[in-house]
Short mmCIF file of C-alpha atoms (C1' of nucleotides) in Angstrom, two decimals:
data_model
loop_
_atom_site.label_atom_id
_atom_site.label_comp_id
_atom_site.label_asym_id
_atom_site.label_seq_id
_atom_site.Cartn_x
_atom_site.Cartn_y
_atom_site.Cartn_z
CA UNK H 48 1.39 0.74 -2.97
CA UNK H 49 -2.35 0.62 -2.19
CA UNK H 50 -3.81 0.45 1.17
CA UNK H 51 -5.34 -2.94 2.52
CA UNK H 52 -8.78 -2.84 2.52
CA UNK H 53 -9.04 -5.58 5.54
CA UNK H 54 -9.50 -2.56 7.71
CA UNK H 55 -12.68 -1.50 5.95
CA UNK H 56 -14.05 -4.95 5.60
CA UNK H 57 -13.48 -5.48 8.92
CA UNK H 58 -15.36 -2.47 10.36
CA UNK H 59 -18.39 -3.85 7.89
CA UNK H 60 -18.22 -7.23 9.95
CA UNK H 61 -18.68 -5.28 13.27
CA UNK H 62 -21.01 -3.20 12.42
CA UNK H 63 -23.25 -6.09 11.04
CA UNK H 64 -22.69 -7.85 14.67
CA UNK H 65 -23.07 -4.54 16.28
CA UNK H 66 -26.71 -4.81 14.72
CA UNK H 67 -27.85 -7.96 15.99
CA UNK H 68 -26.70 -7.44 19.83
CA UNK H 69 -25.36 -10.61 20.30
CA UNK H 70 -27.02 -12.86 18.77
CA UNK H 71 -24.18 -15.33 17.01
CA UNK H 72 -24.05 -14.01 12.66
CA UNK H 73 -22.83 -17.01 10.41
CA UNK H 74 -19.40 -16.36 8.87
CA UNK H 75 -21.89 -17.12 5.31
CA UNK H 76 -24.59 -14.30 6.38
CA UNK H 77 -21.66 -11.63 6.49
CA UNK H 78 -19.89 -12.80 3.56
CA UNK H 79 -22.92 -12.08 1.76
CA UNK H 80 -23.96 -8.52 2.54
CA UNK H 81 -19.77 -7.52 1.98
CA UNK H 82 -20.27 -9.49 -0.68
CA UNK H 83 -17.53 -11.87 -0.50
CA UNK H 84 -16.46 -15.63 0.23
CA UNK H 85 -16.90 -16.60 3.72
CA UNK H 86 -13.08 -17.95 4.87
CA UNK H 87 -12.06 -14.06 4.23
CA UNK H 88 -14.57 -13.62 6.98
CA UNK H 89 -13.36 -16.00 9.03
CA UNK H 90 -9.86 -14.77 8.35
CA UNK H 91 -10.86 -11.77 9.39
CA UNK H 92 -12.51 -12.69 12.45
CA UNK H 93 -10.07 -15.04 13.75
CA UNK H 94 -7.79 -11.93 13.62
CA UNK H 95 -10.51 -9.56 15.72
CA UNK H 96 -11.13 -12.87 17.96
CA UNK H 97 -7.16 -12.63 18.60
CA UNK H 98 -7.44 -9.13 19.50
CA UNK H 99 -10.63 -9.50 22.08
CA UNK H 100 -12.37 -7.86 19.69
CA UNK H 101 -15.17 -10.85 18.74
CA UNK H 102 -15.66 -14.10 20.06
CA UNK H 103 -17.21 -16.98 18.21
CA UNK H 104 -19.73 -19.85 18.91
CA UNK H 105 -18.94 -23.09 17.04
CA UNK H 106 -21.16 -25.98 16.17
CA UNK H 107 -24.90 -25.52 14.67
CA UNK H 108 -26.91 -22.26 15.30
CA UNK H 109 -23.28 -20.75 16.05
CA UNK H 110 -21.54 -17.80 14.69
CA UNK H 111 -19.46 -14.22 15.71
CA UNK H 112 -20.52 -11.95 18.18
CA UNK H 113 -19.20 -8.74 19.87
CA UNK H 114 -17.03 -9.59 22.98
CA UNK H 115 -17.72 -5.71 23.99
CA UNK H 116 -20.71 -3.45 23.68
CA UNK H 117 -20.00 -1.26 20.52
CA UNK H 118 -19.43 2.10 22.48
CA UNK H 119 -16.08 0.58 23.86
CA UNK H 120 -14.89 -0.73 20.28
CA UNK H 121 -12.53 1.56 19.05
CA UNK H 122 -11.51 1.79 15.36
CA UNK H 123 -8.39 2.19 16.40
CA UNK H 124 -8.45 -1.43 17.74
CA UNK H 125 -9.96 -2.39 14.95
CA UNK H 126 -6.90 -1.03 12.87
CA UNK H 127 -4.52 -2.38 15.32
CA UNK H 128 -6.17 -6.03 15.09
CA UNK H 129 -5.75 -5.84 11.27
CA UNK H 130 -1.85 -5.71 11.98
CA UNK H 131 -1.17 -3.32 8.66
CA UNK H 132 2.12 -2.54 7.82
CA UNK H 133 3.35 1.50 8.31
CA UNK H 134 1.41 3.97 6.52
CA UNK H 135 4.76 5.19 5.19
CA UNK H 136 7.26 2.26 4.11
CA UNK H 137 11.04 2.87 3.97
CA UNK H 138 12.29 2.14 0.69
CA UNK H 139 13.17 -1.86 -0.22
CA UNK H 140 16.50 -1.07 -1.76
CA UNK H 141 19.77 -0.06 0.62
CA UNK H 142 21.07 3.76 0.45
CA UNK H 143 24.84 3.82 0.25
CA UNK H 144 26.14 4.33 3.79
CA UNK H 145 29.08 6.28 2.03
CA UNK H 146 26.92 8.91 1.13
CA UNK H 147 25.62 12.06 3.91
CA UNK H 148 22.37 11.56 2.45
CA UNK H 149 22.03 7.44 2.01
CA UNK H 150 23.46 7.05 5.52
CA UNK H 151 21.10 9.37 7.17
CA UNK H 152 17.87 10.52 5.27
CA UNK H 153 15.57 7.63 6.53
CA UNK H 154 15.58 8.09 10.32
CA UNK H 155 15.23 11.77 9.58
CA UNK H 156 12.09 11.71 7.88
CA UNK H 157 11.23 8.73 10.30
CA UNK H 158 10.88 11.29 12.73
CA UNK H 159 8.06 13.38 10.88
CA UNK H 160 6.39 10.22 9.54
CA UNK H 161 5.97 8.76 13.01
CA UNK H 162 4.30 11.90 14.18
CA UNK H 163 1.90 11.81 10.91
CA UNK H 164 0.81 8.59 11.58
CA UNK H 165 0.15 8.72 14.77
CA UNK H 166 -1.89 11.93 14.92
CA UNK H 167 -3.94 9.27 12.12
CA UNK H 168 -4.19 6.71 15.24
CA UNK H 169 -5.26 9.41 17.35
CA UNK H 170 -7.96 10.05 15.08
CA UNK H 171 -9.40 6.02 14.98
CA UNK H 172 -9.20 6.17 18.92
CA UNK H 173 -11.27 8.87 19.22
CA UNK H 174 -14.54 7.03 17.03
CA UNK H 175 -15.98 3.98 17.88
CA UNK H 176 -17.86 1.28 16.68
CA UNK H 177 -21.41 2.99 18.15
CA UNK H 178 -20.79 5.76 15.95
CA UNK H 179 -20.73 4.16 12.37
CA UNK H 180 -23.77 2.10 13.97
CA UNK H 181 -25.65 4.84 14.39
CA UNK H 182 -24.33 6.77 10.81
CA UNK H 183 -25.85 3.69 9.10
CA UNK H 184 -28.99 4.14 10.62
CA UNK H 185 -28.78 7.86 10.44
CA UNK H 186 -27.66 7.84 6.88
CA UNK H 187 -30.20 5.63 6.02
CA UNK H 188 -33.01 7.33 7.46
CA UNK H 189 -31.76 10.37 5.22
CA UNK H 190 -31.71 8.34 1.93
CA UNK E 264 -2.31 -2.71 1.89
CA UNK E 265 0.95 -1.54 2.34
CA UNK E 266 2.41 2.14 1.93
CA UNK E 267 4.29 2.65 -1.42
CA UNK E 268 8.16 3.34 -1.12
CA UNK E 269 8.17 6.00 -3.27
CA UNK E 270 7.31 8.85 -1.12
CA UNK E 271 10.59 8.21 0.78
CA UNK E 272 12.67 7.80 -2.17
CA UNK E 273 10.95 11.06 -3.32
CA UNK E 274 12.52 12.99 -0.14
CA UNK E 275 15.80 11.10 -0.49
CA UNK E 276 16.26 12.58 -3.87
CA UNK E 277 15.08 15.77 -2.56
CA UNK E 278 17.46 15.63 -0.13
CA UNK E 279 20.41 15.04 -2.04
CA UNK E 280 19.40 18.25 -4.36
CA UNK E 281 19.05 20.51 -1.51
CA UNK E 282 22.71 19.08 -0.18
CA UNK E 283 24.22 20.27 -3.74
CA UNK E 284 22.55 23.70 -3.35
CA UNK E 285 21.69 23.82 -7.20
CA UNK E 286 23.92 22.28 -8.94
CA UNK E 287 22.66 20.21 -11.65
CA UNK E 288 22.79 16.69 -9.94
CA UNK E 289 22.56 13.11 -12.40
CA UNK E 290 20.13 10.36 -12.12
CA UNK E 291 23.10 8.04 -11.68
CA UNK E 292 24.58 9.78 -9.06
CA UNK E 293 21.48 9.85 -7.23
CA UNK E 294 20.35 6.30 -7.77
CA UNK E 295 23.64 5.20 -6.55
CA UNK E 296 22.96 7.15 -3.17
CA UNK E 297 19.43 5.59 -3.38
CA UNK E 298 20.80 2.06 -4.30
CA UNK E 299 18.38 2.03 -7.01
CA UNK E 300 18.24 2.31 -11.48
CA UNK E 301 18.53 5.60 -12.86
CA UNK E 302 15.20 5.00 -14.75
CA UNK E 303 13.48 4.64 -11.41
CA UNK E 304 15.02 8.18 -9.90
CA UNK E 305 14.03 9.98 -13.45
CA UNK E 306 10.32 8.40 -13.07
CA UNK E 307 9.88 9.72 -9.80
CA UNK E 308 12.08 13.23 -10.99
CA UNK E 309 9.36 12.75 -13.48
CA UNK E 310 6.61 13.55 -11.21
CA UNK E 311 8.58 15.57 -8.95
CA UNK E 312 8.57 18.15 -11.99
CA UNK E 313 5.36 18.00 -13.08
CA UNK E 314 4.47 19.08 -9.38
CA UNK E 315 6.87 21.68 -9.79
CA UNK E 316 9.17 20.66 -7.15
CA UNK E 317 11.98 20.29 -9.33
CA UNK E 318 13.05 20.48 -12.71
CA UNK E 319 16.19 19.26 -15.14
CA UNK E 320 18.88 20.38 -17.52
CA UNK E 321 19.12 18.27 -20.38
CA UNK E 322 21.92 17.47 -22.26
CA UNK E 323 26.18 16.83 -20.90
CA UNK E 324 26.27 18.44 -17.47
CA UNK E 325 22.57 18.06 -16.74
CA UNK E 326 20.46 16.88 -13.54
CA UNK E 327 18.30 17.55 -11.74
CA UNK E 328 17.54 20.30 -9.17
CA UNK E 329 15.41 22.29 -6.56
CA UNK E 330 12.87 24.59 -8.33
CA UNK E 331 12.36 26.27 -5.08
CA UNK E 332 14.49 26.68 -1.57
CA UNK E 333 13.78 23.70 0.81
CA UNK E 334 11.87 25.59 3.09
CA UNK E 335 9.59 26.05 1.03
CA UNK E 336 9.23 22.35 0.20
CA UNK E 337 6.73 21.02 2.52
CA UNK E 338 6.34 16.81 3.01
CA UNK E 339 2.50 17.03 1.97
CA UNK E 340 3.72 18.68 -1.55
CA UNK E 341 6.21 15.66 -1.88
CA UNK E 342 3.80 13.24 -0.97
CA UNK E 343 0.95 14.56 -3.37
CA UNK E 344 3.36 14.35 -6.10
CA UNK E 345 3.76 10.85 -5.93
CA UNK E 346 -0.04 10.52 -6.08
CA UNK E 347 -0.41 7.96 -3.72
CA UNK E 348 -3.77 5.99 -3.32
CA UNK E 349 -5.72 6.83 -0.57
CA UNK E 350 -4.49 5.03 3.09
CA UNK E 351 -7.52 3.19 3.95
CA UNK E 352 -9.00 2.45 0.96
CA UNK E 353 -12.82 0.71 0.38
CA UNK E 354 -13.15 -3.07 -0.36
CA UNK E 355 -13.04 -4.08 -4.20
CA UNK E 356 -15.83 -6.41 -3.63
CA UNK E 357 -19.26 -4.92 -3.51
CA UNK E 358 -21.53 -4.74 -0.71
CA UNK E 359 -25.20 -6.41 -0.88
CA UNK E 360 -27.44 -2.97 -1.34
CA UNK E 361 -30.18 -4.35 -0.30
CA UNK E 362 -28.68 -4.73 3.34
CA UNK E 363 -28.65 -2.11 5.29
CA UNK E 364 -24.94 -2.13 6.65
CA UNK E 365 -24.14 -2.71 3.11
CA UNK E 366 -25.56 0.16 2.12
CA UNK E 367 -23.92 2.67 4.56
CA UNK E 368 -21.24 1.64 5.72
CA UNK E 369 -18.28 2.61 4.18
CA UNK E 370 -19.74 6.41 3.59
CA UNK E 371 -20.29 6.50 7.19
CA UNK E 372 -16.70 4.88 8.03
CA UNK E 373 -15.36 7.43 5.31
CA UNK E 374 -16.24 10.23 7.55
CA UNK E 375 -14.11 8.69 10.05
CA UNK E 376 -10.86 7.52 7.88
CA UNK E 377 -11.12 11.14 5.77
CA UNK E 378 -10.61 12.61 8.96
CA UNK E 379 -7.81 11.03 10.01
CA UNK E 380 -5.96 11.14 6.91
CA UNK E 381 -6.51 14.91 7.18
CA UNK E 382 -4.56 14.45 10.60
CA UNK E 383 -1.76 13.03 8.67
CA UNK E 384 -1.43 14.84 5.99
CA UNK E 385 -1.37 18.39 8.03
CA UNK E 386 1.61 16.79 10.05
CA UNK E 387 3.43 16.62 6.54
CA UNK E 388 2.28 19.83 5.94
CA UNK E 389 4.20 20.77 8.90
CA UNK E 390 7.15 19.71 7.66
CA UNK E 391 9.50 21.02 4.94
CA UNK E 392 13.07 19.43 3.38
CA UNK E 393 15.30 22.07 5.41
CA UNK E 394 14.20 20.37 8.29
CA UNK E 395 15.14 17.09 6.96
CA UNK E 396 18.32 18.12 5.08
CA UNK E 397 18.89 20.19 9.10
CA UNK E 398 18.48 16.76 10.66
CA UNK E 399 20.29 14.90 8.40
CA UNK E 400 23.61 17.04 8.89
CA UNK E 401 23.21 16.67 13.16
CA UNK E 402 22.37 13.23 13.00
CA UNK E 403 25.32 12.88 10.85
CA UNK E 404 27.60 14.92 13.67
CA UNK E 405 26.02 13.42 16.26
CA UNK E 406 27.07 9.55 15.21
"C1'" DG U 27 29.00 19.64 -37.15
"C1'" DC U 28 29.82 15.83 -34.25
"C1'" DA U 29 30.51 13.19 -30.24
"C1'" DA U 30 29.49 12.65 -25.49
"C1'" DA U 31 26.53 12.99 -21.57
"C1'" DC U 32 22.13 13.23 -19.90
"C1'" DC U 33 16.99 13.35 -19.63
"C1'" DG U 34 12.11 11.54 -20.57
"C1'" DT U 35 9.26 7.90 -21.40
"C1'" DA U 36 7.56 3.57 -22.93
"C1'" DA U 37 7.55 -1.32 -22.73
"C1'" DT U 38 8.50 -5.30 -20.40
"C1'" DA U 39 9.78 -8.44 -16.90
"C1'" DG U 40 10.30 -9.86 -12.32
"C1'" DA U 41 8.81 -9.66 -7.19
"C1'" DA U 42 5.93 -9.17 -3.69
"C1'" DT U 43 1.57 -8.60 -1.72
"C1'" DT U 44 -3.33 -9.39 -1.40
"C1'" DA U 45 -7.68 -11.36 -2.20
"C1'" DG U 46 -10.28 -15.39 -3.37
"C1'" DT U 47 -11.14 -20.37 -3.36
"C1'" DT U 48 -11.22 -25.03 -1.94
"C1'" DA U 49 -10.86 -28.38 1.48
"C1'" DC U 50 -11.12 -30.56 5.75
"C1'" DA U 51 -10.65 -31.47 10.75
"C1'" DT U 52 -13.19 -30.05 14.87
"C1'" DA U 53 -17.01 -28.52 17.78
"C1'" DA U 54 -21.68 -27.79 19.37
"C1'" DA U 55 -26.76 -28.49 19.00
"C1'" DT U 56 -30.74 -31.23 18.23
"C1'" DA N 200 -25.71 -39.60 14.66
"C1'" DT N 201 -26.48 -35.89 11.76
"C1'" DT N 202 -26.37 -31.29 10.73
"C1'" DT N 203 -24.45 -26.80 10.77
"C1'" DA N 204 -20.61 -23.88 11.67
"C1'" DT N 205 -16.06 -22.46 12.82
"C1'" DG N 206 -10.76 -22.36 12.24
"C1'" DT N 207 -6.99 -22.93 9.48
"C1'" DA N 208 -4.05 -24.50 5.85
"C1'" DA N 209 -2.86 -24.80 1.05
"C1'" DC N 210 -3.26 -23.15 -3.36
"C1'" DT N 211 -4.55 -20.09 -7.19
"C1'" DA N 212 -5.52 -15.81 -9.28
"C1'" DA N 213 -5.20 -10.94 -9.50
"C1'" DT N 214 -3.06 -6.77 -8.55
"C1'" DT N 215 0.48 -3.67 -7.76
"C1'" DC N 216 5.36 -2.33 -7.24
"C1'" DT N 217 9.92 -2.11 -8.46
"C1'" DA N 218 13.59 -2.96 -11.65
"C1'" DT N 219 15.46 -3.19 -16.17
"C1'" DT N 220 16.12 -2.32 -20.91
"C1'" DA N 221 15.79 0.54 -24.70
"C1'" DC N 222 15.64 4.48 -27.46
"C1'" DG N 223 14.51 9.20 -29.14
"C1'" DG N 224 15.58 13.95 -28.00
"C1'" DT N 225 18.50 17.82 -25.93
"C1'" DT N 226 22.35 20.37 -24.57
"C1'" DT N 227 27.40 21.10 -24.04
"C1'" DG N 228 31.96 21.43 -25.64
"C1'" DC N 229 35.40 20.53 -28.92
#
DNA sequence: GCAAACCGTAATAGAATTAGTTACATAAAT
DNA sequence: ATTTATGTAACTAATTCTATTACGGTTTGC
């Protein structure tokens, strides 16, 4: 199965808030630099408004802003807010409890997959939404 | 996006090999461990052979078995074999170019998300299908 | 040699998930 | 009041998995 890409899409939407330091960013302004229709960006910020992420300004001249400064945005929370399923999903389809294997394989390599995934978590806390602000500027100083 | 299933089908298959200590084992006796078609086991045997991992005796009395000893089976090798898409993976839409988070962001968030999957993956590359078949077997006692 | 058991793979169908679109009630600003 | 925006629901379209069916090819054992 492929990966959501509401994480990614996400992080774009902060970053292009991040850049305007809190002035409010129609839902239509970000839509059009991802490059997409503006309810996914609502959908998507409603979701980082749940998790304290953004808030949002209604009514004319309004719009999303950062609820935080950038340096205490954490992808991590950003990953979090997206509310994707496990990295690695058990299998659909019931293993015969009969068998050694069937009745036991699952919470066995539970174990390993849990520690996989979250030395991946431990990698989104550790960056923040500051940093891929100031890659974009970097990297585009570069090009 | 969701994880794909198959990785932990892969290592329930794998599993039940190491458990019959190579003897030749049938697609229909493992899919009925699994709870699963025989087609889908032989797809996945499919790539678990072309990774080397395995590989089958055709013909009355054939299956499928371990082309190496567990231990040396690590998790990563099973879950490269099933060529799985990458976890975070870009948008499908494209970003405005001529914007300059469009531009740069998802290199710059790349740098991020590469690293963490490296974080995952070296935990699976940590672990190796004695361990699980090990677990299995206590669990098993322990219940 | 022939039948039986089994694999490998392709083709298709069915499910489930995800992204995209449209629509509209509500809220703030002027 | 009118305009501009959000928030959310409902629906459609696209994509991706999993499951199933089918069949040609291989090995074993009589």
């Amino acid at each position: 199965m492929a990966a959501s890409t509401r994480f990614c899409v996400a992080v774009h939407i902060l970053a292009a808030l991040a850049l305007q330091r809190g002035k409010p960013v129609a839902s239509e302004a970000i839509a059009a630099s991802v490059g997409t229709n503006p309810a996914v960006v609502r959908r998507l910020l409603s979701d980082l408004a749940r998790a304290g992420l953004t808030r949002s300004q209604l009514g004319k001249g309004g719009g999303a802003m950062l609820a935080r400064a950038p340096k205490k945005i954490s992808l991590l929370e950003v990953y979090r807010a997206m509310d994707e399923p496990a990295i690695v999903a058990p299998p659909r389809s019931t293993a015969d409890q009969t068998c050694l294997v069937g009745r036991n394989v699952q919470p066995a390599l539970r174990r390993v997959t849990d520690a996989a995934e979250a030395a991946f978590f431990e990698k989104l806390a550790g960056a923040n939404l500051k940093q891929i602000v100031k890659d974009i500027k970097a990297d585009d100083m570069a090009a």
